[in-house]
């Protein structure tokens, strides 16, 4: 079937049946692992099953990942003092909160799969949606995977060779990161089930790791207990404000690091259509999950400060290992290192899964070469239907456990995932946590900014549009102002990363106006007339008709 110009290839993905049954914390899998909705085959409407609690754990689970265990170093170095760092964490949290609320309104008003790609297409024209997809494929998806993989590597290396090897070779860290990436990509190539099942296993690791840090911090604060003797007294001798940085650009860099830990809030709106009672529960989910995450991050940071001297926090991306080692000795650091790397592995797995679908959909949509819109090992590949083959020597039960229901093995977007893995690997090699976080932040917040600006435009242009959830108008305005500040400071704070992002965007525009966009206009003329929707005339008119 030919998808409409503005629907992000919703009916093209044949794997939905296998993922449908999977539940993460009771919520449908396609919400948890398929935020872009590509896999759900446009069946969001069928699946009105998310309750308030499901939504809550989903959002919290999506946001908590590597950041709270790795960003504190960069936040502290750039903010200068514990007090200033805590302010950065609060501001980052509030920005995420206002962003999530704004996106929820967009998601309700434009209830289609595809997230920002769709909103930008509707509001600004298809070029903007393409630009988002382009940057998601080149920067956002592989960039975030690289960051998570790097933190995974750093923690796993410390779990294996010991906490005190803070200065382990970067290349060892990077090799392990690369190994994790390859492993996760292979897992996700085998079958959809293997990918989703591994997500299940790692889901709770992050909760335990974060809870461990906060509870330990509270206990240390009250009892003063610590394996290595006294916990840090930095905060007593130096106070909370000594050393606060006065350079506003450094604050922007700190903010990018904090925002990384809160990132993922944009996935909130992907589940809007699946709520049983969206009007009531969606705002409730947002307005409890974000404050919950903000509070737990603040508590975790206070715990770090109470236990560790500032220079230890600032010296590595593996603050949780130093924390565990200070309070519980070698066992503590081992346990925390394992849990955090497990949490990162889970995040890497989920993001690999969605990246594969995103790249695949972009290939189907004609945004990328056709090759990336193929399933399996090539155009003519037939799925390996091992489980249907009763002569197979492998016990049926085991095969069934791993094989996709209708498709068997390797019926996954393999070339798409390979592309994503290659770009991710490049970032792992040339980047570091610090550089990638800013790079990712600049690219990500450009689009968050555009989409939320679009919300404001939409309010003016289409006041009558049905909006199941409506934020206060101050919410998007605050979001736009703060992210504009952030983006404008990036040029001064990190010119190289910013220029790179601008270069990627410029390249995307060239590709669109020089090639993909033109071809699509021709195709639309040829194929889409029959649909009688006047889609060629621009996104907005098409959209209004589509809705009715
Ligand atoms: N907040 C997550 C972390 O701390 C990162 C989420 C990455 N973003 C995303 N859309 N998957 O690791």
Coordinates of C-alpha atoms in Angstrom, one line a residue, residues 21-293:
X21 CA 1.9 -9.4 23.2
X22 CA 5.0 -8.2 24.9
X23 CA 4.4 -6.1 27.9
X24 CA 6.8 -3.9 29.8
X25 CA 5.4 -3.2 33.2
X26 CA 2.0 -4.0 31.9
X27 CA 2.0 -1.6 29.0
X28 CA 1.8 -2.6 25.4
X29 CA 5.2 -3.2 23.9
X30 CA 4.7 -0.9 20.9
X31 CA 4.4 1.9 23.3
X32 CA 7.5 1.0 25.2
X33 CA 9.8 -0.1 22.4
X34 CA 8.3 1.5 19.5
X35 CA 7.9 5.1 20.4
X36 CA 7.7 6.2 16.8
X37 CA 4.8 3.8 16.4
X38 CA 6.3 2.5 13.2
X39 CA 5.8 -1.1 14.4
X40 CA 2.4 -0.8 15.7
X41 CA 1.1 -0.7 12.1
X42 CA -0.9 2.4 12.8
X43 CA -3.0 0.4 15.2
X44 CA -2.8 2.8 18.1
X45 CA -6.5 3.2 18.1
X46 CA -7.0 -0.5 18.7
X47 CA -4.9 -0.5 21.8
X48 CA -6.5 1.7 24.4
X49 CA -5.0 -0.1 27.3
X50 CA -2.7 2.3 29.1
X51 CA -3.7 3.2 32.6
X52 CA -2.3 5.9 34.8
X53 CA 0.2 3.6 36.5
X54 CA 1.3 2.0 33.2
X55 CA 1.9 5.4 31.7
X56 CA 3.8 6.5 34.8
X57 CA 6.2 3.6 34.8
X58 CA 6.6 3.9 31.1
X59 CA 7.7 7.5 31.2
X60 CA 9.9 7.1 34.2
X61 CA 11.5 4.0 32.6
X62 CA 12.1 5.8 29.3
X63 CA 13.8 8.8 30.9
X64 CA 16.1 7.1 33.5
X65 CA 19.1 5.7 31.7
X66 CA 22.7 6.5 31.7
X67 CA 22.5 10.2 32.5
X68 CA 22.1 10.3 36.2
X69 CA 25.1 8.0 36.6
X70 CA 27.3 9.9 34.2
X71 CA 26.3 13.5 33.7
X72 CA 27.1 14.8 37.2
X73 CA 30.7 15.1 36.3
X74 CA 30.1 17.5 33.5
X75 CA 27.4 19.4 35.3
X76 CA 29.7 20.0 38.3
X77 CA 32.7 20.9 36.3
X78 CA 30.8 23.6 34.4
X79 CA 28.5 24.9 37.1
X80 CA 31.4 25.1 39.6
X81 CA 29.7 24.4 42.9
X82 CA 27.2 21.8 44.4
X83 CA 24.6 24.5 44.8
X84 CA 25.0 25.7 41.2
X85 CA 24.9 22.1 40.0
X86 CA 21.6 21.5 41.8
X87 CA 20.2 24.6 40.1
X88 CA 21.2 23.2 36.7
X89 CA 19.5 19.9 37.5
X90 CA 16.3 21.7 38.5
X91 CA 16.3 23.9 35.4
X92 CA 17.0 20.9 33.1
X93 CA 14.1 19.0 34.8
X94 CA 11.7 21.9 34.4
X95 CA 12.7 22.3 30.8
X96 CA 12.0 18.6 30.2
X97 CA 8.7 19.0 32.1
X98 CA 7.5 21.9 30.0
X99 CA 8.6 20.2 26.9
X100 CA 6.8 17.0 27.8
X101 CA 3.6 18.9 28.5
X102 CA 3.9 20.8 25.2
X103 CA 4.5 17.6 23.3
X104 CA 1.5 16.0 24.9
X105 CA -0.6 18.7 23.5
X106 CA 0.9 18.3 20.1
X107 CA 0.4 14.5 20.3
X108 CA -3.3 14.9 21.2
X109 CA -3.9 17.5 18.5
X110 CA -2.1 15.5 15.8
X111 CA -2.7 11.9 16.8
X112 CA -0.4 10.3 14.2
X113 CA 2.6 8.1 14.4
X114 CA 6.0 9.6 13.9
X115 CA 6.3 12.2 16.6
X116 CA 8.2 15.4 15.7
X117 CA 8.5 14.3 12.1
X118 CA 4.8 14.5 11.7
X119 CA 4.3 17.7 13.7
X120 CA 6.9 19.5 11.8
X121 CA 5.5 18.3 8.5
X122 CA 2.0 19.5 9.4
X123 CA 3.0 22.8 10.7
X124 CA 6.0 23.9 8.6
X125 CA 5.8 21.6 5.5
X126 CA 7.3 18.3 4.7
X127 CA 10.8 19.7 4.3
X128 CA 10.9 20.2 8.1
X129 CA 9.7 16.7 8.8
X130 CA 12.3 15.4 6.4
X131 CA 15.0 17.5 8.1
X132 CA 14.0 16.0 11.4
X133 CA 14.2 12.4 10.1
X134 CA 17.5 13.2 8.4
X135 CA 19.0 14.5 11.7
X136 CA 17.4 11.6 13.6
X137 CA 19.1 9.1 11.3
X138 CA 22.5 10.9 11.1
X139 CA 22.8 12.5 14.6
X140 CA 20.0 11.9 17.1
X141 CA 19.6 8.2 17.1
X142 CA 23.2 7.1 16.6
X143 CA 24.4 10.0 18.8
X144 CA 22.3 8.9 21.7
X145 CA 23.2 5.2 21.2
X146 CA 26.9 6.2 21.2
X147 CA 26.6 8.1 24.5
X148 CA 24.8 5.2 26.1
X149 CA 27.3 2.7 24.7
X150 CA 30.2 4.7 26.0
X151 CA 28.8 4.8 29.5
X152 CA 28.0 1.1 29.2
X153 CA 31.7 0.5 28.4
X154 CA 33.1 2.7 31.1
X155 CA 30.9 1.0 33.8
X156 CA 31.4 -2.5 32.6
X157 CA 35.2 -2.1 32.4
X158 CA 35.2 -0.8 36.0
X159 CA 33.0 -3.7 37.0
X160 CA 35.5 -6.1 35.6
X161 CA 38.9 -4.6 36.4
X162 CA 37.9 -2.7 39.5
X163 CA 36.6 0.6 40.6
X164 CA 39.9 2.2 41.2
X165 CA 40.9 1.9 37.6
X166 CA 39.3 5.3 37.0
X167 CA 42.0 6.0 34.5
X168 CA 41.6 2.8 32.5
X169 CA 42.5 3.3 28.9
X170 CA 39.9 5.2 26.8
X171 CA 40.4 2.6 24.1
X172 CA 39.5 -0.2 26.4
X173 CA 36.3 1.6 27.3
X174 CA 35.6 2.3 23.7
X175 CA 36.2 -1.3 22.6
X176 CA 33.8 -2.5 25.2
X177 CA 31.3 0.1 24.1
X178 CA 31.7 -1.1 20.5
X179 CA 31.3 -4.7 21.6
X180 CA 28.1 -3.8 23.4
X181 CA 26.8 -2.1 20.3
X182 CA 27.6 -5.0 18.0
X183 CA 26.0 -7.5 20.5
X184 CA 22.8 -5.5 20.9
X185 CA 22.5 -5.0 17.1
X186 CA 22.9 -8.7 16.5
X187 CA 20.4 -9.5 19.1
X188 CA 17.9 -7.2 17.5
X189 CA 18.6 -8.7 14.0
X190 CA 17.8 -12.2 15.2
X191 CA 14.2 -11.5 15.9
X192 CA 11.9 -8.8 17.3
X193 CA 11.2 -11.1 20.2
X194 CA 14.8 -11.4 21.2
X195 CA 15.1 -7.6 21.3
X196 CA 12.0 -7.1 23.3
X197 CA 12.6 -9.9 25.7
X198 CA 16.1 -8.6 26.6
X199 CA 14.5 -5.2 27.3
X200 CA 12.3 -6.9 29.8
X201 CA 15.3 -8.3 31.7
X202 CA 17.1 -5.0 32.0
X203 CA 14.0 -2.9 32.8
X204 CA 14.4 -3.0 36.5
X205 CA 18.2 -2.6 36.8
X206 CA 18.0 1.1 36.4
X207 CA 15.3 1.5 39.0
X208 CA 17.4 -0.5 41.4
X209 CA 20.6 1.4 40.6
X210 CA 19.0 4.8 41.1
X211 CA 17.1 3.7 44.2
X212 CA 20.3 2.2 45.6
X213 CA 22.1 5.5 45.2
X214 CA 19.4 7.7 46.7
X215 CA 18.7 5.4 49.7
X216 CA 22.4 4.9 50.4
X217 CA 22.8 8.7 50.3
X218 CA 20.1 9.2 52.8
X219 CA 21.4 6.5 55.1
X220 CA 25.0 8.0 54.9
X221 CA 23.6 11.4 55.6
X222 CA 21.9 10.3 58.7
X223 CA 24.4 7.7 60.1
X224 CA 27.7 8.9 58.6
X225 CA 28.4 5.3 57.7
X226 CA 31.0 4.8 55.1
X227 CA 33.3 1.9 54.3
X228 CA 36.3 4.1 53.5
X229 CA 35.9 6.1 56.7
X230 CA 34.5 9.6 56.6
X231 CA 32.3 10.6 53.8
X232 CA 33.2 13.8 52.0
X233 CA 33.1 16.9 54.1
X234 CA 33.7 19.1 51.1
X235 CA 30.3 20.5 51.4
X236 CA 30.9 21.4 55.0
X237 CA 34.2 23.0 54.6
X238 CA 33.7 24.7 51.2
X239 CA 29.9 25.2 51.4
X240 CA 27.5 24.7 48.6
X241 CA 28.3 27.8 46.6
X242 CA 32.0 28.2 46.6
X243 CA 33.4 28.2 43.1
X244 CA 30.2 28.9 41.3
X245 CA 30.9 29.6 37.7
X246 CA 30.2 33.1 36.4
X247 CA 30.5 32.3 32.7
X248 CA 27.0 31.8 31.3
X249 CA 28.4 29.6 28.5
X250 CA 29.6 27.1 31.0
X251 CA 26.2 27.0 32.5
X252 CA 24.8 26.1 29.0
X253 CA 27.3 23.2 28.7
X254 CA 26.3 22.0 32.2
X255 CA 22.6 22.3 31.2
X256 CA 23.2 20.1 28.1
X257 CA 24.6 17.4 30.4
X258 CA 21.7 17.7 32.7
X259 CA 19.2 17.6 29.8
X260 CA 20.7 14.4 28.6
X261 CA 19.7 12.7 31.8
X262 CA 16.1 13.9 31.4
X263 CA 16.0 13.2 27.7
X264 CA 13.4 10.8 26.4
X265 CA 10.5 12.9 27.6
X266 CA 9.5 13.4 24.0
X267 CA 8.5 9.8 24.0
X268 CA 5.6 10.7 26.3
X269 CA 3.3 11.8 23.5
X270 CA 3.9 8.6 21.5
X271 CA 1.6 6.8 23.9
X272 CA -1.1 9.4 24.0
X273 CA -3.4 7.6 21.7
X274 CA -3.1 4.4 23.7
X275 CA -4.4 5.8 27.0
X276 CA -7.7 4.5 28.1
X277 CA -8.6 7.9 29.4
X278 CA -6.2 10.3 27.8
X279 CA -7.8 13.6 28.8
X280 CA -7.7 12.7 32.5
X281 CA -4.6 10.4 32.7
X282 CA -2.1 12.0 30.3
X283 CA -1.7 15.2 32.2
X284 CA -1.6 13.2 35.4
X285 CA 1.1 11.0 34.1
X286 CA 3.2 14.0 32.9
X287 CA 2.7 16.0 36.0
X288 CA 3.7 13.2 38.3
X289 CA 6.4 11.4 36.3
X290 CA 8.5 14.5 35.6
X291 CA 8.4 15.8 39.2
X292 CA 9.2 12.2 40.3
X293 CA 12.3 12.0 38.1

